[in-house]
Coordinates of C-alpha atoms in Angstrom, one line a residue:
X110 CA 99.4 106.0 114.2
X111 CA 97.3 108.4 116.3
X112 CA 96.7 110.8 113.8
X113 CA 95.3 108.1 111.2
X114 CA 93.4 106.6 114.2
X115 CA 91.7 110.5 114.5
X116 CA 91.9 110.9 111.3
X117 CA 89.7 108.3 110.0
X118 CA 87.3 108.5 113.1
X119 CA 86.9 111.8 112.4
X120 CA 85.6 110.9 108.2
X121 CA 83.6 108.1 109.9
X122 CA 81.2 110.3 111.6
X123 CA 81.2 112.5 109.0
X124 CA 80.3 109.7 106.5
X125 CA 76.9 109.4 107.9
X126 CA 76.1 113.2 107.4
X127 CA 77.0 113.9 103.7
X128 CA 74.4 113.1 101.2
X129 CA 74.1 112.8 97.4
X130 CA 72.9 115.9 95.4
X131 CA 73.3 118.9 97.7
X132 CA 76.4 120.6 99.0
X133 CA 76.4 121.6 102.9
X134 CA 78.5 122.6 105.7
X135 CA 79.4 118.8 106.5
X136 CA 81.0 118.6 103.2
X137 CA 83.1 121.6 103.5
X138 CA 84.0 119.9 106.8
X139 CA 84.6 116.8 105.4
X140 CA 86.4 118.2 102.0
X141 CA 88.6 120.4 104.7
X142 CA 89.9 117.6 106.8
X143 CA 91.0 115.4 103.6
X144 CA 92.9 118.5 101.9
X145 CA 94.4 119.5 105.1
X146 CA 95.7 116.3 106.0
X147 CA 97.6 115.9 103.3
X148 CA 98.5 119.3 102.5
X149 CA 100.4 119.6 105.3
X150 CA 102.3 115.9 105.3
X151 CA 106.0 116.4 105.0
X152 CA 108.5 113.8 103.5
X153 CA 105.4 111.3 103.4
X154 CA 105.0 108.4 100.4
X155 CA 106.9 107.0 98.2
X156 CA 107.8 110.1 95.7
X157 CA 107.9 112.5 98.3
X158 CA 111.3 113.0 98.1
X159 CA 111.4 112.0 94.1
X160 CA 109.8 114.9 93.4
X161 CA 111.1 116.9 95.8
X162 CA 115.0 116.6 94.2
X163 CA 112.9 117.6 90.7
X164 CA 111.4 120.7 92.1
X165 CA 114.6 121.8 93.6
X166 CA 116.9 120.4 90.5
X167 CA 118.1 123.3 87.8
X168 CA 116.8 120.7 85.1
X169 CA 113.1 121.5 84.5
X170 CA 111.9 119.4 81.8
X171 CA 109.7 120.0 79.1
X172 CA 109.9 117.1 77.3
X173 CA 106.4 115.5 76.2
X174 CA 107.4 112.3 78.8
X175 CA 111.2 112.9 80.1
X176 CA 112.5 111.1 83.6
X177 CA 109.2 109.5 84.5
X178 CA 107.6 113.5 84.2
X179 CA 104.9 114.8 81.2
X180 CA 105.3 117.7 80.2
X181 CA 102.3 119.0 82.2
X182 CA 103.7 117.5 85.5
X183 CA 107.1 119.4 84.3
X184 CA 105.6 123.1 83.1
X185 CA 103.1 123.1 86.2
X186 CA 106.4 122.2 88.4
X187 CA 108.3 125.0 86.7
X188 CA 105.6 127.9 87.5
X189 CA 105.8 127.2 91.3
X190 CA 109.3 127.1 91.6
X191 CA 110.6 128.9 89.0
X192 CA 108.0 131.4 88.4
X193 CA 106.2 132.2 91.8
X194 CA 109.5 130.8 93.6
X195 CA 107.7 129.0 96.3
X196 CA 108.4 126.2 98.4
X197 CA 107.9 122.3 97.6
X198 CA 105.2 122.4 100.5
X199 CA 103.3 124.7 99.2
X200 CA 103.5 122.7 95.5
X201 CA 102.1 119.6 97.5
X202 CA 99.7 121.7 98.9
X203 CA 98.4 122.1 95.9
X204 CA 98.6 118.9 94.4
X205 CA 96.6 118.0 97.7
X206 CA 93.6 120.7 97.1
X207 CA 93.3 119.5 93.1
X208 CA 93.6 115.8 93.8
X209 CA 91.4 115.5 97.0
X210 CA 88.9 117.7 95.4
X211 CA 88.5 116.0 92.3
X212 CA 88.1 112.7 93.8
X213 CA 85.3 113.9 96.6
X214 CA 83.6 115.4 93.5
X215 CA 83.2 112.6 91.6
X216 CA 81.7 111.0 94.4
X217 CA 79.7 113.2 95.5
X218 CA 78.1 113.0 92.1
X219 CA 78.1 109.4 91.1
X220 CA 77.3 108.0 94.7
X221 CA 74.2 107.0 95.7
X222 CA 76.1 107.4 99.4
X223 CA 78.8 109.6 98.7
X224 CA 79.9 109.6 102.7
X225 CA 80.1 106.0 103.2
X226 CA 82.0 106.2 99.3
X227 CA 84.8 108.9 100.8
X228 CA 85.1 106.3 104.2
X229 CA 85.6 103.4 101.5
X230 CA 88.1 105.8 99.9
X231 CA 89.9 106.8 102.9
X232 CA 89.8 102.6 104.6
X233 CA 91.2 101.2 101.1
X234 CA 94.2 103.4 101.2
X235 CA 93.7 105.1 97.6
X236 CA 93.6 108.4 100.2
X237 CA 96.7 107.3 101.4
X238 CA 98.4 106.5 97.6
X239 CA 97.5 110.0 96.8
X240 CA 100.8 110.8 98.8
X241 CA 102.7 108.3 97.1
X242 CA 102.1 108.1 93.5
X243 CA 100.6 111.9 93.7
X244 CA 101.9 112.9 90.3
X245 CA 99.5 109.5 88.8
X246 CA 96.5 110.2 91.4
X247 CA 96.7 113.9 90.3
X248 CA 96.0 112.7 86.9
X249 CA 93.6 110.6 87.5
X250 CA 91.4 112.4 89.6
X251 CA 91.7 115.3 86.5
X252 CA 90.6 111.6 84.8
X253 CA 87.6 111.1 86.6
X254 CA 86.1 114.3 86.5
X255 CA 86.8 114.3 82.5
X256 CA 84.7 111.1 82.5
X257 CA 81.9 112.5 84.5
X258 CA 81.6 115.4 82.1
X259 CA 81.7 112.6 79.5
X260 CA 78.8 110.2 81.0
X261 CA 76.6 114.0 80.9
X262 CA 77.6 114.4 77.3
X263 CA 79.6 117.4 77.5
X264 CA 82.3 116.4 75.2
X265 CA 84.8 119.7 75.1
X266 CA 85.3 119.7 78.8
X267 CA 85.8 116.1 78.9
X268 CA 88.3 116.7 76.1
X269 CA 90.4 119.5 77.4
X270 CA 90.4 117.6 80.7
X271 CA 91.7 114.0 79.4
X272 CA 94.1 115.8 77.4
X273 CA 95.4 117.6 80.7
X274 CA 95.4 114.0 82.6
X275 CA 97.3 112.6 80.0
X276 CA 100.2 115.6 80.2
X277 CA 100.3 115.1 84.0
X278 CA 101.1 111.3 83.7
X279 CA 101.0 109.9 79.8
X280 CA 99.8 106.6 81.0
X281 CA 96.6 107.8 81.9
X282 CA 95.4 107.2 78.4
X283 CA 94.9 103.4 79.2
X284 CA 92.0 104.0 81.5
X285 CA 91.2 106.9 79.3
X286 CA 90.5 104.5 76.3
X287 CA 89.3 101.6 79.0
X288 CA 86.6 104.2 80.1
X289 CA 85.3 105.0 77.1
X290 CA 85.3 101.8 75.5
X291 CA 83.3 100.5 78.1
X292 CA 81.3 103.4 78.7
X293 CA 80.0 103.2 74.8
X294 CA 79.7 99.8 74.1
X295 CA 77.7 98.9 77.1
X296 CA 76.5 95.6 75.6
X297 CA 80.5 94.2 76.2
X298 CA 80.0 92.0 79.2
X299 CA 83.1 90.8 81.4
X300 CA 82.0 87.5 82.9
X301 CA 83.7 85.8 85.4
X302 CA 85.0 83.3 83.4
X303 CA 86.6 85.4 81.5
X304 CA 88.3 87.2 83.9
X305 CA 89.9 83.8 85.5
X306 CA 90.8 83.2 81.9
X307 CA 92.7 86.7 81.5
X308 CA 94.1 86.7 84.9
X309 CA 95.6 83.4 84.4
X310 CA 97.3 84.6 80.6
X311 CA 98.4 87.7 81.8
X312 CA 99.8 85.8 84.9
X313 CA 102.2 83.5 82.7
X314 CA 102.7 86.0 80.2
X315 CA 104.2 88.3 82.8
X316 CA 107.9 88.8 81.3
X317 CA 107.0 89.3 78.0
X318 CA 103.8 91.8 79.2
X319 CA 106.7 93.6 81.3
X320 CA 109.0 94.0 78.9
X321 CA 106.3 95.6 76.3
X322 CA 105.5 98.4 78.6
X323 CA 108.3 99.4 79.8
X324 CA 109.6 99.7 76.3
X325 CA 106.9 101.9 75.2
X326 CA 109.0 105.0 76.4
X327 CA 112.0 105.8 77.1
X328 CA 110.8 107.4 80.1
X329 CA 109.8 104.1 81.5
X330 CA 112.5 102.2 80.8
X331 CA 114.3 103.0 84.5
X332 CA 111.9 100.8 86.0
X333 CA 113.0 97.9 84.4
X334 CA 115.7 98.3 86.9
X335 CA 113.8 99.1 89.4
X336 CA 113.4 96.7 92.7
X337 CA 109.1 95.9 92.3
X338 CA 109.2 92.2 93.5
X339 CA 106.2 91.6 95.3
X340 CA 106.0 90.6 99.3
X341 CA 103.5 89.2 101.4
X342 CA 102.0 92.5 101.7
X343 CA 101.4 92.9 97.9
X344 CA 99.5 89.0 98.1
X345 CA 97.7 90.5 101.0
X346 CA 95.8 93.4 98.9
X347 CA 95.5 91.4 96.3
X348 CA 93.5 88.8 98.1
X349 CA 91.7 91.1 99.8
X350 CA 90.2 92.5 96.4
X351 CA 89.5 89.1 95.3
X352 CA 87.4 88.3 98.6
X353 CA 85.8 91.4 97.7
X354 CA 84.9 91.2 93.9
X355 CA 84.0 87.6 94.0
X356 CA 82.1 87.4 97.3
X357 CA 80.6 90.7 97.8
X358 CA 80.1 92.5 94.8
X359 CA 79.3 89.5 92.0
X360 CA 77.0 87.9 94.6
X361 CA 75.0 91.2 94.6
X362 CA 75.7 92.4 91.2
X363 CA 72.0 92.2 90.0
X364 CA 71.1 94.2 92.8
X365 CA 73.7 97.0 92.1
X366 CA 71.7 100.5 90.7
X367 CA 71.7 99.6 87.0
X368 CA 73.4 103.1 85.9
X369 CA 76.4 101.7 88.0
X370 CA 76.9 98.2 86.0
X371 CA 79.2 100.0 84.2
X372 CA 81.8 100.3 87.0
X373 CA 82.0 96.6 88.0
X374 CA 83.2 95.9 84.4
X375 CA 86.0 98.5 84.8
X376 CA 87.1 96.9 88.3
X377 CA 86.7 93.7 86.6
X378 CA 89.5 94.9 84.3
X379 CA 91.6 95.8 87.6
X380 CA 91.2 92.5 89.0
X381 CA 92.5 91.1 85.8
X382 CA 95.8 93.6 86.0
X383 CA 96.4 92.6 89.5
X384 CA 97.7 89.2 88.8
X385 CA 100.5 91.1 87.0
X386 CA 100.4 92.9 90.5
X387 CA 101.6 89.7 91.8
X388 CA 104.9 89.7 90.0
X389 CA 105.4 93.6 90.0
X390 CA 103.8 95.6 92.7
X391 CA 104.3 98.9 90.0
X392 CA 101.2 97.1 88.3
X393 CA 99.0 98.7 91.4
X394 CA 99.0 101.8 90.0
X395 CA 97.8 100.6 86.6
X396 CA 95.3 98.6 88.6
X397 CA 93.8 101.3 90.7
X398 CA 93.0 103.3 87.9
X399 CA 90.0 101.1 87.8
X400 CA 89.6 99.7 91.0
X401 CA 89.2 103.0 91.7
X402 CA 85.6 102.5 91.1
X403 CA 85.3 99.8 94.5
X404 CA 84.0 102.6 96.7
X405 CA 81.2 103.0 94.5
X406 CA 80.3 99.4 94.3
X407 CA 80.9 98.7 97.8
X408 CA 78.6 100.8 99.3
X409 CA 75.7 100.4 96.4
X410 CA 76.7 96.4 98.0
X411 CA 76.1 97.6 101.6
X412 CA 73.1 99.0 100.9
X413 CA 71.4 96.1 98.6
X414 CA 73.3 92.7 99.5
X415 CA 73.2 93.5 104.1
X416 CA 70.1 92.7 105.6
X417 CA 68.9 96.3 106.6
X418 CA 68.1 94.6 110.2
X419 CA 71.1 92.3 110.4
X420 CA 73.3 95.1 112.4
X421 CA 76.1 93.4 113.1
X422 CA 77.0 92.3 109.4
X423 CA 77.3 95.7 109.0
X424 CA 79.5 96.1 111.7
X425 CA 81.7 93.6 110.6
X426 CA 81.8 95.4 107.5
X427 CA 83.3 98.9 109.6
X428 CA 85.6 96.7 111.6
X429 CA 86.8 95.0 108.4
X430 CA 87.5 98.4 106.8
X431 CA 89.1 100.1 110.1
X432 CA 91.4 96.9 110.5
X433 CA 92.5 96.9 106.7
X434 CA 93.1 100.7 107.0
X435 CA 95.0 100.9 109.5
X436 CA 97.4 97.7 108.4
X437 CA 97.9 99.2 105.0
X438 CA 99.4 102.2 106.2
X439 CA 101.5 100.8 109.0
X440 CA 103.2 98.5 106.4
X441 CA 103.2 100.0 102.8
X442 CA 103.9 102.9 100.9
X443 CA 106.2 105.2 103.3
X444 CA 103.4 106.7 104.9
X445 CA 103.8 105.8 108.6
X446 CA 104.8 107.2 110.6
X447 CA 103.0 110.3 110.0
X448 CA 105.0 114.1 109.6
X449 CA 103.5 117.6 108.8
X450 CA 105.3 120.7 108.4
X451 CA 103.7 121.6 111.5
X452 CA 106.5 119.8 113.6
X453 CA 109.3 121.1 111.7

């Protein structure tokens, strides 16, 4: 636990030092500490070893979505250990620069507190997932930046870089289309009505919603098989975004910078996939393609909905975060207790 402990006291500080627009010394710092970190983990998450069997397997598929893989995933996993003949570590290594990058770019742009943002980051464990799901979270930070490029109207990048998301993990094109749709027809409002409406359908139209997805590849269809029952972990995290999107963020959503309104639709969406969450934990990878956008939120909610003298809400507020971090990754995801290729 010690080296999460450091690990996130270390971001903490930092978090008060980086600032939006730009780029200085405490962001390389910063940017350096996240890559490292996971660059160097060893047999950590839930794929680890998944992937590691792949890279090291004779089969090297280039189908468009064959054995869970796209065929971006599958060519990019072919040049390292086929062409440069490396070793897995240094392919995670990589996956660890692109993804971690990514991810502190986009909020480093779209932040109005990108530090605080990264802390949120690291204390909701989507840091953490990168080591799990990395092949989805590698996609979706390619993703985010695509949509960035999008909201600043420069369509060919955004283009060439959804269609590269969506070759590293194919079901990156429901955000994809989630994004957009919301993005363009910024008159669609989600209200909360209709998300307890949605919730509740998708909810009791779990087998049939199951069964549809799974069946839209054959390269999904091993996880219909595959043991995703939810424990009281999964109710946990689930409740802990609902005390957070219905008594944090909707109570201050008027205050919320106006060019961000956008992104509490899109987590609306994810709070509406995570009652299918609490049937099949796999749905949290679905749902943190838009909850993605909390960090965002939360700290535009610091900043407009905590009495700028009332101190010690916002030290409940850190304690809150520390306490939540540090339970996720003792109890989910395979990431405790932590291992680096240093102590091999």
């Amino acid at each position: 636990m010690i080296p999460y402990v450091i690990l996130y006291i270390l971001i903490f500080l930092l978090s008060f030092k980086i600032k939006k627009g730009k780029v200085d010394i405490y962001d390389f710092f910063m940017l350096s500490i996240l890559i490292f970190f996971s660059s160097i983990r060893y047999g950590i998450g839930t794929d680890y070893l998944y992937y590691k069997s792949f890279y090291l397997s004779s089969r090297i598929y280039l189908t468009l979505a064959t054995d869970r893989t796209g065929i971006g995933f599958s060519m990019l996993t072919r040049f390292f250990s086929r062409t440069l003949n490396l070793d897995y570590t240094y392919f995670i290594a990589f996956c660890a620069i692109i993804t971690i990058s990514c991810f502190y770019v986009f909020f480093k742009k779209i932040s109005n507190n990108p530090g605080r943002s990264i802390l949120i980051f690291v204390a909701l464990a989507f840091y953490t997932s990168t080591f799990n799901g990395f092949r989805q979270y590698l996609s979706l930070s390619v993703l985010l930046i695509g949509y960035l490029f999008f909201q600043n109207k420069k369509y060919i990048r955004t283009t060439m870089l959804f269609i590269i998301s969506f070759f590293i993990h194919s079901s990156s094109i429901i955000p994809m289309v989630v994004y957009l749709i919301v993005t363009i027809f910024k008159k669609i409002k989600i209200k909360p009505i209709y998300i307890v409406i949605s919730s509740l359908m998708l909810y009791f139209l779990y087998n049939p919603i199951f069964s549809f997805v799974i069946n839209i590849s054959q390269a999904y269809a091993g996880y219909e098989q595959y043991e995703s029952a939810p424990g009281i972990g999964t109710y946990l995290i689930v409740l802990a975004y609902y005390v957070m999107y219905f008594f944090l963020i909707l109570p201050n959503k008027k205050k919320i910078d106006s060019s961000h309104k956008k992104y509490i639709d899109l987590i609306s969406i994810g709070i509406i996939i995570l009652s299918l969450q609490l049937h099949n934990w796999l749905f949290d990878r679905i749902a943190a393609s838009f909850m993605i956008f909390l960090p965002i939120i939360l700290s535009d909610c610091y900043d407009k909905g905590f009495n700028e003298n009332n101190k010690l809400e916002k030290l409940v507020f850190h304690a809150l975060l520390f306490v939540y971090f540090l339970v996720y990754i003792h109890t989910f995801g395979g990431v405790y207790p932590y291992k680096s290729i240093l102590s091999l």
